[in-house]
Coordinates of C-alpha atoms and ligand atoms in Angstrom, one line a residue:
X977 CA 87.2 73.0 62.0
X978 CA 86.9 75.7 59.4
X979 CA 87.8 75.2 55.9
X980 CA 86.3 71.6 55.9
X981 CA 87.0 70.2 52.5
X982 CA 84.9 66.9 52.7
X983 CA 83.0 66.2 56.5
X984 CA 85.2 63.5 57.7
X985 CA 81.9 62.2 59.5
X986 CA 82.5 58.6 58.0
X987 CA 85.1 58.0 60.4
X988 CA 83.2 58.7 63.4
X989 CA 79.9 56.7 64.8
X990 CA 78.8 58.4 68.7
X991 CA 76.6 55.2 69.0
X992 CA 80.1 53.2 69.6
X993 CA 80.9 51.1 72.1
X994 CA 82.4 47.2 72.5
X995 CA 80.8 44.6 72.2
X996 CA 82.5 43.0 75.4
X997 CA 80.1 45.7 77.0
X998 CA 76.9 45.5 75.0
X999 CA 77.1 41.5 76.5
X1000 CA 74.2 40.8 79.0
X1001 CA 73.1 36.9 80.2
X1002 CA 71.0 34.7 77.7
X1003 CA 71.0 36.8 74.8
X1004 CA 71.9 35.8 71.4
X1005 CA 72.4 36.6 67.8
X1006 CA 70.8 32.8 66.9
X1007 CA 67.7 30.7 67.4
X1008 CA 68.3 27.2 66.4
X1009 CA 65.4 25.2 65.4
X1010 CA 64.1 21.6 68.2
X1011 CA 67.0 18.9 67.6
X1012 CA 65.2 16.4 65.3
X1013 CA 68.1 13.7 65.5
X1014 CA 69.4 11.2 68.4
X1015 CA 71.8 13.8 70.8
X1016 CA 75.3 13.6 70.3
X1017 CA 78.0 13.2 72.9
X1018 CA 80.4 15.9 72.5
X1019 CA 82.9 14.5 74.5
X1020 CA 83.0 11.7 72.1
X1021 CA 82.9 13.6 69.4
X1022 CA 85.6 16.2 70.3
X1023 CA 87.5 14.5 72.7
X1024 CA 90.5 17.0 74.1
X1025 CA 89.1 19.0 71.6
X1026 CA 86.1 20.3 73.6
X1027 CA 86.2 23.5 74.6
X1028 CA 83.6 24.1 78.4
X1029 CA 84.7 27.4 79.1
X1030 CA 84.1 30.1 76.1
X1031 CA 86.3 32.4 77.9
X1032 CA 83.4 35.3 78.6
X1033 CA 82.1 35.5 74.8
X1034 CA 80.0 38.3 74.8
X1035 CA 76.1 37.7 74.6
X1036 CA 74.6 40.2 72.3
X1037 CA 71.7 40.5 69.7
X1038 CA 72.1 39.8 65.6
X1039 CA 71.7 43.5 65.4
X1040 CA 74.2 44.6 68.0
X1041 CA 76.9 42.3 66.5
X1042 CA 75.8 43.2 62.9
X1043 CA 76.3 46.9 63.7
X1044 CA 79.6 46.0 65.8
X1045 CA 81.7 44.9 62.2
X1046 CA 80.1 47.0 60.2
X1047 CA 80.7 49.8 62.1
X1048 CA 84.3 48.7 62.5
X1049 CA 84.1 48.4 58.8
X1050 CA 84.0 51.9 58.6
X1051 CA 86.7 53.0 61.2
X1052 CA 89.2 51.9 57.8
X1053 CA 89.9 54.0 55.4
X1054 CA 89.9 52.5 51.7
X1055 CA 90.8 53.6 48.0
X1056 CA 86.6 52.4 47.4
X1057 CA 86.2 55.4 50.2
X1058 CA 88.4 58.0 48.3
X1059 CA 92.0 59.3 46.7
X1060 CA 94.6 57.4 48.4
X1061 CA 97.5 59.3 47.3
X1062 CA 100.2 57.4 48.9
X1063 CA 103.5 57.7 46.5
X1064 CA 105.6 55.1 45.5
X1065 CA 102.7 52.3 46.6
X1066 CA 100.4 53.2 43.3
X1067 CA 97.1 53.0 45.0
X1068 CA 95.1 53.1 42.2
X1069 CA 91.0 51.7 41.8
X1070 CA 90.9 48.1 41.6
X1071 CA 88.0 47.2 38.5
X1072 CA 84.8 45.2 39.7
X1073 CA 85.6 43.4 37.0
X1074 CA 88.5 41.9 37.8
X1075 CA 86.9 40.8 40.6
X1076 CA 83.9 38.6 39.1
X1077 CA 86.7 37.5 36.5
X1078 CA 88.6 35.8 39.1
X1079 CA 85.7 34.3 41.5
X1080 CA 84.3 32.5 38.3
X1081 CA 84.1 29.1 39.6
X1082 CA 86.6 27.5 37.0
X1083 CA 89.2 30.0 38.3
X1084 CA 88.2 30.4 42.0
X1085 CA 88.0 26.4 42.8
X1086 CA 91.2 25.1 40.4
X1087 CA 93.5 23.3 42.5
X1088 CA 97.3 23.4 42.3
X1089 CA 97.4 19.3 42.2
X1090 CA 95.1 19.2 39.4
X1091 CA 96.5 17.3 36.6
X1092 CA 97.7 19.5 34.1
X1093 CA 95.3 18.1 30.9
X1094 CA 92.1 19.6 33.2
X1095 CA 94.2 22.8 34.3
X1096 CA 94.7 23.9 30.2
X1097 CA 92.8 26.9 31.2
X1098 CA 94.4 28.1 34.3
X1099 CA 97.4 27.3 32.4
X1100 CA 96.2 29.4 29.6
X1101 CA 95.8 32.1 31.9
X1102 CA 99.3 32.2 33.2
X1103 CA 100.7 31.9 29.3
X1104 CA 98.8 34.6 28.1
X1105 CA 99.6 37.0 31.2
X1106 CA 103.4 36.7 30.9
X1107 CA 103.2 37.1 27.2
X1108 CA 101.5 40.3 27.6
X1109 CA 103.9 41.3 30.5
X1110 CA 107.1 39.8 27.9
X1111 CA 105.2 42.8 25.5
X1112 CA 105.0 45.4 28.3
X1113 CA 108.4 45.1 29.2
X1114 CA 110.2 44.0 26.6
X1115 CA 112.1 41.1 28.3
X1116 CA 112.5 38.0 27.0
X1117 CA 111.3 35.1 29.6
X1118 CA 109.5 35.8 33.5
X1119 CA 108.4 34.0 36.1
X1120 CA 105.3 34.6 37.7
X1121 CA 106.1 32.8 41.1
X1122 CA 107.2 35.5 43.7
X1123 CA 104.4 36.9 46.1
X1124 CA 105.4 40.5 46.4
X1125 CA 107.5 43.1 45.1
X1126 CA 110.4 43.0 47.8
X1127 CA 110.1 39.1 46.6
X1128 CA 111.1 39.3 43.2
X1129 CA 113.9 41.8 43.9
X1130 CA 115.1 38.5 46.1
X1131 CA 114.4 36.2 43.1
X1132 CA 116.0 38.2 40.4
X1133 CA 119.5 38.8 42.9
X1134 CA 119.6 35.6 43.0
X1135 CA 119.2 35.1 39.2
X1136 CA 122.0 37.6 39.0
X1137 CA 124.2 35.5 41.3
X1138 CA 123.3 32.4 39.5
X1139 CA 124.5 33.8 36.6
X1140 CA 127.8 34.9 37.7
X1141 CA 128.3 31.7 39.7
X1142 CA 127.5 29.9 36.6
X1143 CA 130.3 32.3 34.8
X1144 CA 132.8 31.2 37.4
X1145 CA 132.8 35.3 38.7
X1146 CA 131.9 35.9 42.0
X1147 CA 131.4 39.5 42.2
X1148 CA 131.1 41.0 45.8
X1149 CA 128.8 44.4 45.3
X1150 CA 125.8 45.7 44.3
X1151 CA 125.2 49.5 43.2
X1152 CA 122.2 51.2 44.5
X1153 CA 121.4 55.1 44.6
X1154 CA 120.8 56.4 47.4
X1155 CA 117.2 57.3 46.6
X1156 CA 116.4 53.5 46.0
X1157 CA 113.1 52.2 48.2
X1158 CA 114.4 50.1 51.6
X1159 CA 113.9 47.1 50.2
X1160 CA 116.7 47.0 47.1
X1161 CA 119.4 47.7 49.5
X1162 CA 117.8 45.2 52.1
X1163 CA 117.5 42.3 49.1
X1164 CA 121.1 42.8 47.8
X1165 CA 122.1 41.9 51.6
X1166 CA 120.5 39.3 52.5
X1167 CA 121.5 38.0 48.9
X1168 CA 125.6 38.6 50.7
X1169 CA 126.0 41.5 48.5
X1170 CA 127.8 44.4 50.4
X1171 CA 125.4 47.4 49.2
X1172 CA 127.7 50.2 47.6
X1173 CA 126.0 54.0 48.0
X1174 CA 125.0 55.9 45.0
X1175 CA 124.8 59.4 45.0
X1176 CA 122.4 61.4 42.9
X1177 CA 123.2 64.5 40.8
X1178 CA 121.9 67.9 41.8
X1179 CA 118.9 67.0 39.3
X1180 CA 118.1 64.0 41.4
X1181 CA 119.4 61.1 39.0
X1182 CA 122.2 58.9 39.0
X1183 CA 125.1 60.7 38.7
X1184 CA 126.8 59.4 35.9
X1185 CA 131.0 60.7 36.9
X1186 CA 130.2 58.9 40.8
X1187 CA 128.8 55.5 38.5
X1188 CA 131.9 55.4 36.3
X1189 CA 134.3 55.7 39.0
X1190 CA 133.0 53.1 41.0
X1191 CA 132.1 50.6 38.5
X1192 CA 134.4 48.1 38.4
X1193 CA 134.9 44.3 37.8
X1194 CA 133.7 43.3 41.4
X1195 CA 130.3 44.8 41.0
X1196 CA 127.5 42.1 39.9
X1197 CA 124.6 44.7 39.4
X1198 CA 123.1 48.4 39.9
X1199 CA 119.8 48.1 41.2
X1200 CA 118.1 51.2 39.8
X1201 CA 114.3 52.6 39.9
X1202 CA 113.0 53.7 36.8
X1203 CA 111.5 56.2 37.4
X1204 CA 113.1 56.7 40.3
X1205 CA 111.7 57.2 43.7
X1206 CA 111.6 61.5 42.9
X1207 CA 109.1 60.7 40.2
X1208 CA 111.9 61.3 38.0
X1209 CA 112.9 59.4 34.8
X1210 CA 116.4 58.4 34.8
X1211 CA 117.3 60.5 31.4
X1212 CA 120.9 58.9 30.8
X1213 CA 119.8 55.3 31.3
X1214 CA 121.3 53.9 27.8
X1215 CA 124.7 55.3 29.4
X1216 CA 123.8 54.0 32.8
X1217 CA 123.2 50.3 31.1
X1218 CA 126.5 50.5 28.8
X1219 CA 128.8 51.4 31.7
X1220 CA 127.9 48.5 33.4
X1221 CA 127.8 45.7 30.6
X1222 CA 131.1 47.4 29.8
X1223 CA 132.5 45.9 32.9
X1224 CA 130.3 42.9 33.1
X1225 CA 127.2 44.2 35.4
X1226 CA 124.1 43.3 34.9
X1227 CA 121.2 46.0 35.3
X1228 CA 118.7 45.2 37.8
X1229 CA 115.3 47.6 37.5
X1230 CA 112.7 47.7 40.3
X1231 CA 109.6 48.1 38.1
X1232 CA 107.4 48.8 40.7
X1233 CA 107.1 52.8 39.4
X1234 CA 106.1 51.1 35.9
X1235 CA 102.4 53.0 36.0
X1236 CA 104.7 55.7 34.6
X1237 CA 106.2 53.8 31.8
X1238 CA 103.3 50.7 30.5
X1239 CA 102.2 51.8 26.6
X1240 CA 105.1 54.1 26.0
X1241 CA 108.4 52.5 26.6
X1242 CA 110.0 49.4 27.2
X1243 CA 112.9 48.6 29.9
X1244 CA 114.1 45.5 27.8
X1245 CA 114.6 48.1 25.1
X1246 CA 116.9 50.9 27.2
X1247 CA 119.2 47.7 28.8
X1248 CA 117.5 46.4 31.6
X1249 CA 118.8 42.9 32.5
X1250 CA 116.1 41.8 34.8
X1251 CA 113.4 43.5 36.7
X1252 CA 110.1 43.0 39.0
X1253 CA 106.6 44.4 38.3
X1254 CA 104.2 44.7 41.2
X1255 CA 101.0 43.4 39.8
X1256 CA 99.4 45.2 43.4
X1257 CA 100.2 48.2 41.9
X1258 CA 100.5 48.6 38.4
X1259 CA 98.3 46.1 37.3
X1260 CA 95.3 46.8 40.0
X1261 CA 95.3 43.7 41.6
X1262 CA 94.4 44.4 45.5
X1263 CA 97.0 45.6 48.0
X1264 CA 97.8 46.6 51.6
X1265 CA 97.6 44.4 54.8
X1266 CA 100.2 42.5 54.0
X1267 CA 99.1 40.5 50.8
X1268 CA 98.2 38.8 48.3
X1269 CA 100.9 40.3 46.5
X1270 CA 102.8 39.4 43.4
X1271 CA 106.0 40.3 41.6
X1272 CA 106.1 38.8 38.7
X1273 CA 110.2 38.6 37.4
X1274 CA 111.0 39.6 33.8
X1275 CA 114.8 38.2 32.3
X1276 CA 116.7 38.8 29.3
X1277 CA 118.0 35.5 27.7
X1278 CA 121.2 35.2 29.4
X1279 CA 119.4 34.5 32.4
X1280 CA 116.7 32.1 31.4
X1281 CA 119.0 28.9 32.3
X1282 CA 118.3 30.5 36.4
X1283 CA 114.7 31.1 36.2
X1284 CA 113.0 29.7 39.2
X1285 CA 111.5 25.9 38.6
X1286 CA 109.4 24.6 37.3
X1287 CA 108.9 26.7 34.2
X1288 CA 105.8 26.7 31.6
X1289 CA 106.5 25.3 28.7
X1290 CA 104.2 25.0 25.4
X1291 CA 104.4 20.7 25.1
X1292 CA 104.9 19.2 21.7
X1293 CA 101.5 18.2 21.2
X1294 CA 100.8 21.9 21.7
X1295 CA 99.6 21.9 25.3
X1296 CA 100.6 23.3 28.3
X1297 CA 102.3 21.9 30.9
X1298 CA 105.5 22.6 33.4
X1299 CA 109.1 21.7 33.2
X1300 CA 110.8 20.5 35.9
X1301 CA 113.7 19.5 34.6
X1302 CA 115.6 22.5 35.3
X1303 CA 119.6 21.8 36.7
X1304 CA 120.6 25.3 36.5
X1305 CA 117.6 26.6 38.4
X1306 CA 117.6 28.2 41.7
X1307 CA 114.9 26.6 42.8
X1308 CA 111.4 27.5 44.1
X1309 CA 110.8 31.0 45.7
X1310 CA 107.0 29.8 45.8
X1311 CA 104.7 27.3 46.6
X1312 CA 102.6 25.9 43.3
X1313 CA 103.0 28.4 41.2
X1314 CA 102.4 32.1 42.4
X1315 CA 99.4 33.8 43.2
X1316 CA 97.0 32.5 41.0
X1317 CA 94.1 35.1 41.8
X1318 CA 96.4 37.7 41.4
X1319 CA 97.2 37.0 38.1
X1320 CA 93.8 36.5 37.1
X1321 CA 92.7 40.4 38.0
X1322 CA 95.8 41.7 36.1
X1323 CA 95.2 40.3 33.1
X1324 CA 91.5 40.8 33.4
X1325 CA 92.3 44.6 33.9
X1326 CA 95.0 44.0 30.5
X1327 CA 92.7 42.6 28.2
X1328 CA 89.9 45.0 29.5
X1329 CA 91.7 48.1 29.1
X1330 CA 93.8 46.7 25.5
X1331 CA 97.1 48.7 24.8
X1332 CA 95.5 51.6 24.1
X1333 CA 93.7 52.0 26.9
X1334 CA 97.2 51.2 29.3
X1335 CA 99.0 54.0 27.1
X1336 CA 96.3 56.3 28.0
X1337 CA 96.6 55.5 31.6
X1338 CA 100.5 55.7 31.9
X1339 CA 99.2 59.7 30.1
X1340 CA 96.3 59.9 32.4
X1341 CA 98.3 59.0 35.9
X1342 CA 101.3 61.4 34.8
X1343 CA 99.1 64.2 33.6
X1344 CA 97.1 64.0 37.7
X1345 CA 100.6 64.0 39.2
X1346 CA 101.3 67.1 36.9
X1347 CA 98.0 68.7 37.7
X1348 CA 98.9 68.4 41.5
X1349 CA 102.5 69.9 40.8
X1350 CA 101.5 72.7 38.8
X1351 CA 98.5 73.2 42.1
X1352 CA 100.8 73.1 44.7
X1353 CA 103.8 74.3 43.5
X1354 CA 104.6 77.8 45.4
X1355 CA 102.2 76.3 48.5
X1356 CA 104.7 73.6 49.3
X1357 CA 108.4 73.6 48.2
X1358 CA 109.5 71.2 45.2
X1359 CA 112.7 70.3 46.1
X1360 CA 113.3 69.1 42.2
X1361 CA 112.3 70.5 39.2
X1362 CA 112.8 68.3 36.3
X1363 CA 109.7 66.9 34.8
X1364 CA 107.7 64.6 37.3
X1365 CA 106.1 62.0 36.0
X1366 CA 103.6 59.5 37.7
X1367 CA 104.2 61.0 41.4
X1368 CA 105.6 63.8 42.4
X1369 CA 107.8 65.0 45.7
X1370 CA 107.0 68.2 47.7
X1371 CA 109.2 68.8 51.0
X1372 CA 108.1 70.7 54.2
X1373 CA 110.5 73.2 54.2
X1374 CA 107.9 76.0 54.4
X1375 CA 105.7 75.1 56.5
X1376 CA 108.6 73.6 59.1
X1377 CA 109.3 77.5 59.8
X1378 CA 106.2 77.3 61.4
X1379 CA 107.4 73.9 63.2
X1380 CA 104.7 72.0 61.3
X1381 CA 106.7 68.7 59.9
X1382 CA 105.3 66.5 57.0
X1383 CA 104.5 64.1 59.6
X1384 CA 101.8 66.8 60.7
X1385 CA 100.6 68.0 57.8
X1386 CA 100.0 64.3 56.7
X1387 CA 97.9 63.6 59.9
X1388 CA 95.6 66.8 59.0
X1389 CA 95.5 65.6 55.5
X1390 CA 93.0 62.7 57.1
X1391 CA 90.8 65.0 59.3
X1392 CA 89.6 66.4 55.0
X1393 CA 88.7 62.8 54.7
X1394 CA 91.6 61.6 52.4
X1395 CA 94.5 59.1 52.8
X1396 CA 97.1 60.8 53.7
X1397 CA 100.4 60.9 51.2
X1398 CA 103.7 59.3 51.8
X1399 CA 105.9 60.6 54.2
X1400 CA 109.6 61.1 55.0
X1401 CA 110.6 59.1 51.5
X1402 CA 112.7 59.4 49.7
X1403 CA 115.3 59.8 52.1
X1404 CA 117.4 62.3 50.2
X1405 CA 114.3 64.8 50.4
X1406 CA 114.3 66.1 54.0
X1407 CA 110.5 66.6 55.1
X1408 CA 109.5 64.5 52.2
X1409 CA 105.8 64.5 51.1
X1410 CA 105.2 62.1 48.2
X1411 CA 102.3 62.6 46.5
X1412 CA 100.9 59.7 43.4
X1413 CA 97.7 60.1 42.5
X1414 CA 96.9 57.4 40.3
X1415 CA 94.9 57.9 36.7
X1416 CA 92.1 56.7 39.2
X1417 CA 91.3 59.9 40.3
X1418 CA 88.8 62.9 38.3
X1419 CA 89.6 66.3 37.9
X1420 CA 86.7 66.8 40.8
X1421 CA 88.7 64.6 43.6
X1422 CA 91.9 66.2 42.6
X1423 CA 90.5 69.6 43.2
X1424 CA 89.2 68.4 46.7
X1425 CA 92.6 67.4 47.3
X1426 CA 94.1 70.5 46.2
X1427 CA 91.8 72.7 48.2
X1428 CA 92.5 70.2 51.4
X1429 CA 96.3 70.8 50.6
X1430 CA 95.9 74.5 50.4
X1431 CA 93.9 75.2 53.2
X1432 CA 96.3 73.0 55.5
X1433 CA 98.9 75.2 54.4
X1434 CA 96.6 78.6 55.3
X1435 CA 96.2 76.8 58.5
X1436 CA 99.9 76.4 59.7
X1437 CA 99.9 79.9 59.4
X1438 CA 97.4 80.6 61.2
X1439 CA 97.0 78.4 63.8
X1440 CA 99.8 75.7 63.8
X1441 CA 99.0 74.2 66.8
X1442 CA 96.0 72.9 65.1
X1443 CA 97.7 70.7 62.4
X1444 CA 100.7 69.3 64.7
X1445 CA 98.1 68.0 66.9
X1446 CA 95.9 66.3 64.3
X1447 CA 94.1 64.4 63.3
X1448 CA 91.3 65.2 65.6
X1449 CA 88.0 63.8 63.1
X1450 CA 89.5 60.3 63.6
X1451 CA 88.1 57.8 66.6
X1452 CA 91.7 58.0 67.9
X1453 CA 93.8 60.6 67.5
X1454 CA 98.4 60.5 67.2
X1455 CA 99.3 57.1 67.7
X1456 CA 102.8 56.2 68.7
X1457 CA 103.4 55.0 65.5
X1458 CA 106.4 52.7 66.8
X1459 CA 105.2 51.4 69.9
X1460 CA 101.8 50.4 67.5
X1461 CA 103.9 48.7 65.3
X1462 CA 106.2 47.3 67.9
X1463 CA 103.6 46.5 70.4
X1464 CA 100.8 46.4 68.7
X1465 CA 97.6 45.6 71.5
X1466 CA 95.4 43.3 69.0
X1467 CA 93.1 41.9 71.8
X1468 CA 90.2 43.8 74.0
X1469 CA 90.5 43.7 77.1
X1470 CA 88.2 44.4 80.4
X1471 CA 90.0 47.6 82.1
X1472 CA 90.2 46.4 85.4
Ligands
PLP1962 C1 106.3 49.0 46.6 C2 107.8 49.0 46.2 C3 108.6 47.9 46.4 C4 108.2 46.7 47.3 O1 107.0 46.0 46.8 P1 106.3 45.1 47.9 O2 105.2 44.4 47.1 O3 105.7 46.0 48.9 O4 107.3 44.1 48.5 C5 109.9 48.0 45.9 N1 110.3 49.1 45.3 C6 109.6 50.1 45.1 C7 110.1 51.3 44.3 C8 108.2 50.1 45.5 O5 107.5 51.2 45.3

């Protein structure tokens, strides 16, 4: 494998093997010392719940099982392991010391049915996070309660229908460009909004004639990405917002790009209605397999009367405590309260970094996605020129001439021992290959990741067959990636 960037060794161990077939009779990972009390009767004590057969448990030594996870540790790849430049998901380094912040035993052992006059200080916590959030954005009132992104885009449609319910309108459509992420057009269904295409302007932004001819009195909202999913800030959004509170609309942002935007300017100050932020990405709370999530729902006033119950309110006698008396509420979207830890780790990273310090790393995540432009542009095709800013999308289109897809090139990206990049998104760039590399990242790892992307690109000319069959460092090689997903096989078992 010539041109090896970084050894991709870490992924592979030759001293594998299962643990199913390290087992051999009577040994054990334990010694436990002579019983010292009377014996207990375990049928007694279990009842039905007494398991005799252990179903062929292996039998191995503490060493052989200690090696066994921690070498399956390392079969994962991780953003503590290196760049993770997956766009559009805002993988950036998540601070140690949000970490020791939120395991501080006050925090980590609160309980939801505490009363609230011990909880003032988890309270606290969730006061002073959406009033920094309120200052971020610019919004007037939030609710920290949904558990994901895709979450709060169902919680603030159904603020939107609330509030045109509650206006005795009952608007039929939502807007949404066609480079929106899967899950705006999925939410504004499942809300019973029929979803209304969007095309984009040759530049790759809403295209302002197309949203003024089909804005009309039956549309309840647009449901825009700023930036959108090309990296790209929408440049006419003033326009975009008065076109639609012209006919009544409300303007729904998906705030999940906000890493691009935090410290320099404010949605509730270019027309945004209501929005999500994804605390797992911009704010550096944990993500990936499937949660803890959480995203967090910012409002403009006209829509606090909706906001999902119960609500914190500052008490008269200047404590904290929730209000449940809320008739015009849609109700809970969450158990409790939200993710508690979550929001813990964001405002840790807040208060450590200060608004200085988030200004610079809105500057210091566009200026990497930049620096990676400017290094592959003319190696890959750029399908878009206006300015990127956080992340920024290359296509295949080059390299396809040589049949090597993004798909390929993003499965060779792994054997130089980095995540690979998104793929195949946004739709309206065929070939796709999104690339965010987070302010995370030094100029150091970003030139490893250049060189990696260069020499992959040397290497479909040279030998194509070598990246379309890739990865080949990895301890398995191509997956079906929809049968694994489909059918995913989750259990060993003994080949017969
Ligand atoms: C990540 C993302 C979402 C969804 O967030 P989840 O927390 O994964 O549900 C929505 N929109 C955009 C633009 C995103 O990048």
């Amino acid at each position: 494998m010539k041109h090896m960037t970084r050894k991709a060794t870490r992924h592979v161990n030759q001293n594998e093997g299962l643990i199913f077939e390290k087992s051999s009779p009577g040994k054990a990972a334990w010694k436990l010392a002579p019983l010292d009390v009377p014996e207990v009767d375990t049928k007694e004590l279990l009842g039905s719940a007494e398991r005799k057969d252990l179903g062929n448990m292996p039998e191995v030594s503490e060493i052989e099982i200690i090696r066994h996870f921690t070498r399956l540790s390392t079969w994962n790849y991780a953003i503590d392991l290196g760049m993770y430049p997956l766009g559009s998901c805002t993988m950036k380094y998540n601070p140690r010391v949000n970490e020791a912040v939120s395991r501080l035993d006050g925090i980590a052992n609160a309980h939801p049915y505490q009363p609230e006059k011990t909880s003032q200080g988890a309270l606290r916590i969730i006061k002073t996070l959406s009033d920094c959030l309120l200052e971020i954005t610019g919004m007037d009132a939030i609710t920290l309660q949904p558990a994901a992104g895709a979450h709060g885009e169902l919680t603030g449609l159904l603020l939107v229908r609330a509030y045109h319910d509650a206006q005795g309108s009952s608007r039929k459509k939502v807007l949404i460009p066609d480079s929106a992420h899967g899950t705006n057009p999925a939410t504004a269904a499942m809300v019973g909004y029929a979803v209304e295409n969007l095309k984009s302007s040759a530049q790759g932004m809403v295209d302002i004639g197309a949203l003024e001819a089909q804005m009309n009195e039956d549309v309840a909202a647009l449901m825009l990405t700023n930036p959108n999913t090309l990296g790209v800030f929408e440049q006419d959004i003033h326009k975009i917002a008065e076109l639609l509170h012209a006919k009544g609309g409300l303007l729904y942002m998906d705030g999940a790009n906000m890493n691009a935007l935090v410290g320099k300017v404010r949605p509730g100050d270019f027309g945004v209605d209501v929005m999500h932020l994804n605390l797992h990405k911009t704010f550096s709370t944990p993500h990936g397999g499937g949660g803890p999530g959480s995203g967090p729902v910012a409002i403009k006033k006209q829509l606090e009367p909706f906001l999902p119950k119960p609500v914190l309110i500052s008490k008269p006698d200047g404590t904290l405590g929730f209000d449940y008396e809320r008739p015009q509420s849609i109700g809970r979207v969450r158990s409790f309260y939200g993710n508690f830890g979550m929001f813990v780790r964001a405002l840790a990273y807040i208060l450590a970094n200060g608004p200085d310090g988030l200004r610079q790393t809105t500057e210091d995540a566009v200026l990497n996605a930049n620096y990676i432009r400017k290094g592959l542009e003319g190696t890959y095709d750029l399908p878009y020129s206006i300015p990127s800013m956080h992340e920024v999308v290359f296509s295949d289109k080059i390299q396809a001439r040589k049949g090597a897809r993004t798909m390929d090139l993003a499965k060779r990206v792994i054997d130089y021992g980095f995540h690979p990049y998104t793929t195949a998104f946004p739709l309206i760039v065929p070939g796709a290959m999104m690339i965010e590399p987070t302010e995370s990242e030094s100029k150091e790892e970003l030139d490893l990741f250049l060189e990696a992307m260069r020499s992959i690109a040397q290497e479909v000319e040279e030998d194509a067959e070598l990246v379309k069959t890739a990865p080949h460092s990895t301890r398995v090689s191509r997956l079906d990636e929809t049968a694994a997903a489909r059918k995913p096989v989750l259990r060993w078992k003994p080949t017969p």
